[in-house]
Amino acid sequence: MQQSFDLFFVSSNSYKYQEVKKILNSFEIKLGFFKFDLEEIQSNSLKDIALKKAKDAFFKCKKPVIIEDDGLFINSLDGFPGPYSSYVFKTIGNKGILNLLKSNRQAKFVSIISYCDKKILLSFDAKLDGTISNSQKGKSWGYDPIFVPKNSRKTFAEMDNKNELSHRYKALKKFSNWYLHK
Ligand code: IMP
């Protein structure tokens, strides 16, 4: 029997949904998946991109929704790829990023979770500092094989507790605190 949900995650990325679902389940929030490729506006602001995606997602899904927009910001590249992380991953990928870097490998991952229903449009953001590894390590999705979070020697792809400390976890924790008390 199909389960009904009060909250849906709208995205075309099922890896992201699996992570978001697991994290929200740990806060006792059940989450449905509305698989849809939302259009991304071009903007230097992750928050503006996320809010527009959330409005479009609610229009499409007609139920309370959350969406996520992320960016990988690399210090020595003045924050590149940032809001263009998705395009850069699809074009030059992890190999291309590694080829661009020299000694300064500081970076951060930023996550914006935006919620939209009939009356409310809100965002929750979080960042996680780290570094870019010298080579790809571990098998996983996106930038996981090259991002090493602060205080770790392993890339996200090599860790088994990514969902307890990631940028996504931190933004979803803020969202859950609000959602469970609204
Ligand atoms: P978007 O939010 O889907 O636009 O994500 C931007 C880019 O960052 C995409 O290429 C994602 O695959 C990548 N990305 C976002 N979050 C993560 C993560 O937790 N691990 C690895 N890559 C990620």
mmCIF file of C-alpha atoms and ligand atoms in Angstrom:
data_model
loop_
_atom_site.group_PDB
_atom_site.id
_atom_site.type_symbol
_atom_site.label_atom_id
_atom_site.label_comp_id
_atom_site.label_asym_id
_atom_site.label_seq_id
_atom_site.Cartn_x
_atom_site.Cartn_y
_atom_site.Cartn_z
ATOM 1 C CA MET A 1 0.000 0.000 0.000
ATOM 2 C CA GLN A 2 1.267 3.468 -0.839
ATOM 3 C CA GLN A 3 2.175 5.592 2.176
ATOM 4 C CA SER A 4 0.885 9.174 2.283
ATOM 5 C CA PHE A 5 3.254 11.921 3.334
ATOM 6 C CA ASP A 6 2.837 15.429 4.792
ATOM 7 C CA LEU A 7 6.133 16.567 3.336
ATOM 8 C CA PHE A 8 7.854 15.905 0.004
ATOM 9 C CA PHE A 9 11.407 16.327 -1.233
ATOM 10 C CA VAL A 10 11.481 17.534 -4.827
ATOM 11 C CA SER A 11 14.629 16.746 -6.805
ATOM 12 C CA SER A 12 15.897 14.684 -9.699
ATOM 13 C CA ASN A 13 18.752 13.389 -7.525
ATOM 14 C CA SER A 14 17.815 10.156 -5.749
ATOM 15 C CA TYR A 15 21.174 10.035 -3.882
ATOM 16 C CA LYS A 16 20.264 13.344 -2.270
ATOM 17 C CA TYR A 17 16.774 12.068 -1.418
ATOM 18 C CA GLN A 18 18.219 8.957 0.268
ATOM 19 C CA GLU A 19 20.463 11.135 2.437
ATOM 20 C CA VAL A 20 17.771 13.700 3.238
ATOM 21 C CA LYS A 21 15.251 10.949 4.085
ATOM 22 C CA LYS A 22 17.688 9.193 6.404
ATOM 23 C CA ILE A 23 18.591 12.418 8.212
ATOM 24 C CA LEU A 24 14.957 13.547 8.596
ATOM 25 C CA ASN A 25 13.922 10.073 9.783
ATOM 26 C CA SER A 26 16.464 10.486 12.580
ATOM 27 C CA PHE A 27 14.445 13.581 13.617
ATOM 28 C CA GLU A 28 11.166 11.589 13.337
ATOM 29 C CA ILE A 29 10.077 13.348 10.131
ATOM 30 C CA LYS A 30 8.785 11.157 7.303
ATOM 31 C CA LEU A 31 9.542 12.333 3.797
ATOM 32 C CA GLY A 32 8.075 11.439 0.413
ATOM 33 C CA PHE A 33 9.945 11.778 -2.885
ATOM 34 C CA PHE A 34 8.587 13.785 -5.795
ATOM 35 C CA LYS A 35 11.115 13.100 -8.513
ATOM 36 C CA PHE A 36 11.293 16.127 -10.764
ATOM 37 C CA ASP A 37 14.079 18.075 -12.451
ATOM 38 C CA LEU A 38 13.500 21.664 -11.272
ATOM 39 C CA GLU A 39 14.790 24.440 -13.441
ATOM 40 C CA GLU A 40 17.679 26.358 -11.869
ATOM 41 C CA ILE A 41 17.806 30.139 -12.387
ATOM 42 C CA GLN A 42 21.221 31.668 -12.951
ATOM 43 C CA SER A 43 22.233 33.680 -9.914
ATOM 44 C CA ASN A 44 25.256 34.273 -7.700
ATOM 45 C CA SER A 45 23.040 33.629 -4.677
ATOM 46 C CA LEU A 46 22.358 30.024 -3.657
ATOM 47 C CA LYS A 47 19.500 31.321 -1.509
ATOM 48 C CA ASP A 48 17.738 33.027 -4.442
ATOM 49 C CA ILE A 49 18.142 29.843 -6.506
ATOM 50 C CA ALA A 50 16.771 27.721 -3.665
ATOM 51 C CA LEU A 51 13.746 29.961 -2.965
ATOM 52 C CA LYS A 52 12.738 29.995 -6.625
ATOM 53 C CA LYS A 53 13.137 26.198 -6.800
ATOM 54 C CA ALA A 54 10.975 25.778 -3.669
ATOM 55 C CA LYS A 55 8.168 27.927 -5.124
ATOM 56 C CA ASP A 56 8.267 25.964 -8.394
ATOM 57 C CA ALA A 57 8.357 22.676 -6.470
ATOM 58 C CA PHE A 58 5.236 23.580 -4.465
ATOM 59 C CA PHE A 59 3.445 24.672 -7.645
ATOM 60 C CA LYS A 60 4.267 21.306 -9.211
ATOM 61 C CA CYS A 61 3.714 19.004 -6.211
ATOM 62 C CA LYS A 62 0.788 20.874 -4.528
ATOM 63 C CA LYS A 63 1.906 19.576 -1.108
ATOM 64 C CA PRO A 64 4.332 21.077 1.466
ATOM 65 C CA VAL A 65 7.793 20.613 -0.011
ATOM 66 C CA ILE A 66 11.456 21.012 0.710
ATOM 67 C CA ILE A 67 14.188 21.335 -1.877
ATOM 68 C CA GLU A 68 17.926 21.613 -1.470
ATOM 69 C CA ASP A 69 20.496 23.673 -3.284
ATOM 70 C CA ASP A 70 24.198 23.146 -2.613
ATOM 71 C CA GLY A 71 27.483 24.626 -3.610
ATOM 72 C CA LEU A 72 31.138 23.713 -3.249
ATOM 73 C CA PHE A 73 33.187 26.879 -2.632
ATOM 74 C CA ILE A 74 36.963 26.602 -3.137
ATOM 75 C CA ASN A 75 39.043 29.324 -1.454
ATOM 76 C CA SER A 76 41.937 29.512 -3.921
ATOM 77 C CA LEU A 77 39.424 29.807 -6.796
ATOM 78 C CA ASP A 78 37.599 32.723 -5.106
ATOM 79 C CA GLY A 79 34.620 30.542 -4.258
ATOM 80 C CA PHE A 80 34.322 28.786 -7.643
ATOM 81 C CA PRO A 81 32.304 26.695 -8.530
ATOM 82 C CA GLY A 82 29.824 27.914 -5.827
ATOM 83 C CA PRO A 83 26.353 28.378 -7.353
ATOM 84 C CA TYR A 84 27.651 26.772 -10.565
ATOM 85 C CA SER A 85 28.669 23.512 -8.845
ATOM 86 C CA SER A 86 26.157 21.398 -10.702
ATOM 87 C CA TYR A 87 27.227 22.665 -14.147
ATOM 88 C CA VAL A 88 30.921 22.360 -13.272
ATOM 89 C CA PHE A 89 30.435 18.795 -12.043
ATOM 90 C CA LYS A 90 28.695 17.869 -15.302
ATOM 91 C CA THR A 91 31.417 19.502 -17.412
ATOM 92 C CA ILE A 92 34.936 19.252 -15.900
ATOM 93 C CA GLY A 93 33.957 16.971 -12.974
ATOM 94 C CA ASN A 94 36.193 15.981 -10.062
ATOM 95 C CA LYS A 95 39.180 15.409 -12.341
ATOM 96 C CA GLY A 96 38.893 18.940 -13.710
ATOM 97 C CA ILE A 97 38.638 20.442 -10.198
ATOM 98 C CA LEU A 98 41.749 18.515 -9.081
ATOM 99 C CA ASN A 99 43.661 19.820 -12.109
ATOM 100 C CA LEU A 100 42.860 23.422 -11.129
ATOM 101 C CA LEU A 101 44.267 23.208 -7.594
ATOM 102 C CA LYS A 102 47.747 23.661 -6.175
ATOM 103 C CA SER A 103 48.766 23.910 -2.524
ATOM 104 C CA ASN A 104 45.844 25.845 -0.971
ATOM 105 C CA ARG A 105 43.071 23.266 -0.906
ATOM 106 C CA GLN A 106 40.675 24.900 1.589
ATOM 107 C CA ALA A 107 36.991 24.664 0.618
ATOM 108 C CA LYS A 108 33.511 24.569 2.058
ATOM 109 C CA PHE A 109 30.228 22.912 1.185
ATOM 110 C CA VAL A 110 27.085 25.013 1.622
ATOM 111 C CA SER A 111 23.567 23.609 1.806
ATOM 112 C CA ILE A 112 20.347 25.582 1.584
ATOM 113 C CA ILE A 113 17.138 23.791 2.455
ATOM 114 C CA SER A 114 14.031 25.722 1.381
ATOM 115 C CA TYR A 115 10.524 24.918 2.559
ATOM 116 C CA CYS A 116 7.353 26.028 0.777
ATOM 117 C CA ASP A 117 3.664 25.523 1.480
ATOM 118 C CA LYS A 118 0.530 27.588 0.771
ATOM 119 C CA LYS A 119 1.570 30.320 3.205
ATOM 120 C CA ILE A 120 5.241 29.911 4.101
ATOM 121 C CA LEU A 121 8.474 30.212 2.141
ATOM 122 C CA LEU A 122 11.608 29.811 4.248
ATOM 123 C CA SER A 123 15.274 28.818 3.982
ATOM 124 C CA PHE A 124 17.761 27.174 6.332
ATOM 125 C CA ASP A 125 21.446 27.221 5.522
ATOM 126 C CA ALA A 126 24.588 25.577 6.813
ATOM 127 C CA LYS A 127 28.205 25.225 5.816
ATOM 128 C CA LEU A 128 30.886 22.664 6.392
ATOM 129 C CA ASP A 129 34.565 23.579 6.083
ATOM 130 C CA GLY A 130 37.056 21.150 4.667
ATOM 131 C CA THR A 131 39.695 20.601 2.020
ATOM 132 C CA ILE A 132 39.926 19.130 -1.465
ATOM 133 C CA SER A 133 41.913 15.881 -1.523
ATOM 134 C CA ASN A 134 44.912 15.322 -3.828
ATOM 135 C CA SER A 135 43.138 12.564 -5.713
ATOM 136 C CA GLN A 136 39.689 10.960 -5.858
ATOM 137 C CA LYS A 137 39.169 8.575 -2.958
ATOM 138 C CA GLY A 138 36.230 6.231 -2.427
ATOM 139 C CA LYS A 139 33.183 5.624 -4.564
ATOM 140 C CA SER A 140 30.134 7.821 -4.153
ATOM 141 C CA TRP A 141 28.195 10.543 -5.909
ATOM 142 C CA GLY A 142 29.066 14.150 -6.844
ATOM 143 C CA TYR A 143 32.043 15.755 -5.120
ATOM 144 C CA ASP A 144 32.083 13.140 -2.312
ATOM 145 C CA PRO A 145 35.341 11.493 -3.555
ATOM 146 C CA ILE A 146 37.296 14.806 -3.320
ATOM 147 C CA PHE A 147 35.817 16.586 -0.268
ATOM 148 C CA VAL A 148 37.512 15.981 3.077
ATOM 149 C CA PRO A 149 35.568 17.551 5.952
ATOM 150 C CA LYS A 150 37.446 19.416 8.691
ATOM 151 C CA ASN A 151 38.872 17.128 11.414
ATOM 152 C CA SER A 152 38.758 14.090 9.141
ATOM 153 C CA ARG A 153 41.389 12.315 7.069
ATOM 154 C CA LYS A 154 38.788 10.658 4.866
ATOM 155 C CA THR A 155 36.761 12.009 1.959
ATOM 156 C CA PHE A 156 32.962 12.012 2.264
ATOM 157 C CA ALA A 157 33.008 8.992 -0.071
ATOM 158 C CA GLU A 158 35.204 7.009 2.336
ATOM 159 C CA MET A 159 33.235 7.855 5.485
ATOM 160 C CA ASP A 160 30.416 5.818 6.922
ATOM 161 C CA ASN A 161 29.068 8.691 9.050
ATOM 162 C CA LYS A 162 28.723 11.452 6.422
ATOM 163 C CA ASN A 163 25.032 11.869 7.292
ATOM 164 C CA GLU A 164 25.888 12.735 10.908
ATOM 165 C CA LEU A 165 28.044 15.739 10.085
ATOM 166 C CA SER A 166 27.506 16.928 6.511
ATOM 167 C CA HIS A 167 26.415 20.396 5.350
ATOM 168 C CA ARG A 168 23.085 18.690 4.546
ATOM 169 C CA TYR A 169 22.769 17.286 8.083
ATOM 170 C CA LYS A 170 23.433 20.718 9.614
ATOM 171 C CA ALA A 171 20.881 22.537 7.416
ATOM 172 C CA LEU A 172 18.275 19.786 7.955
ATOM 173 C CA LYS A 173 18.793 19.935 11.713
ATOM 174 C CA LYS A 174 17.898 23.653 11.642
ATOM 175 C CA PHE A 175 14.902 22.883 9.403
ATOM 176 C CA SER A 176 13.707 20.072 11.698
ATOM 177 C CA ASN A 177 13.873 22.298 14.793
ATOM 178 C CA TRP A 178 11.596 24.761 13.058
ATOM 179 C CA TYR A 179 9.303 22.218 11.351
ATOM 180 C CA LEU A 180 8.626 20.178 14.475
ATOM 181 C CA HIS A 181 7.634 23.294 16.441
ATOM 182 C CA LYS A 182 5.701 25.279 13.819
HETATM 183 P P1 IMP B 1 22.725 20.993 -6.583
HETATM 184 O O1 IMP B 1 22.213 21.479 -5.303
HETATM 185 O O2 IMP B 1 22.066 19.722 -6.988
HETATM 186 O O3 IMP B 1 22.726 22.055 -7.656
HETATM 187 O O4 IMP B 1 24.231 20.557 -6.275
HETATM 188 C C1 IMP B 1 25.368 21.183 -6.786
HETATM 189 C C2 IMP B 1 26.426 20.166 -7.121
HETATM 190 O O5 IMP B 1 27.037 19.740 -5.914
HETATM 191 C C3 IMP B 1 25.912 18.907 -7.818
HETATM 192 O O6 IMP B 1 26.845 18.530 -8.807
HETATM 193 C C4 IMP B 1 25.854 17.871 -6.714
HETATM 194 O O7 IMP B 1 26.111 16.573 -7.228
HETATM 195 C C5 IMP B 1 26.982 18.335 -5.805
HETATM 196 N N1 IMP B 1 26.701 17.996 -4.414
HETATM 197 C C6 IMP B 1 25.765 18.524 -3.611
HETATM 198 N N2 IMP B 1 25.782 17.957 -2.391
HETATM 199 C C7 IMP B 1 26.764 17.042 -2.438
HETATM 200 C C8 IMP B 1 27.250 16.112 -1.495
HETATM 201 O O8 IMP B 1 26.789 15.970 -0.345
HETATM 202 N N3 IMP B 1 28.247 15.340 -1.914
HETATM 203 C C9 IMP B 1 28.795 15.429 -3.158
HETATM 204 N N4 IMP B 1 28.388 16.270 -4.072
HETATM 205 C C10 IMP B 1 27.359 17.076 -3.721
#
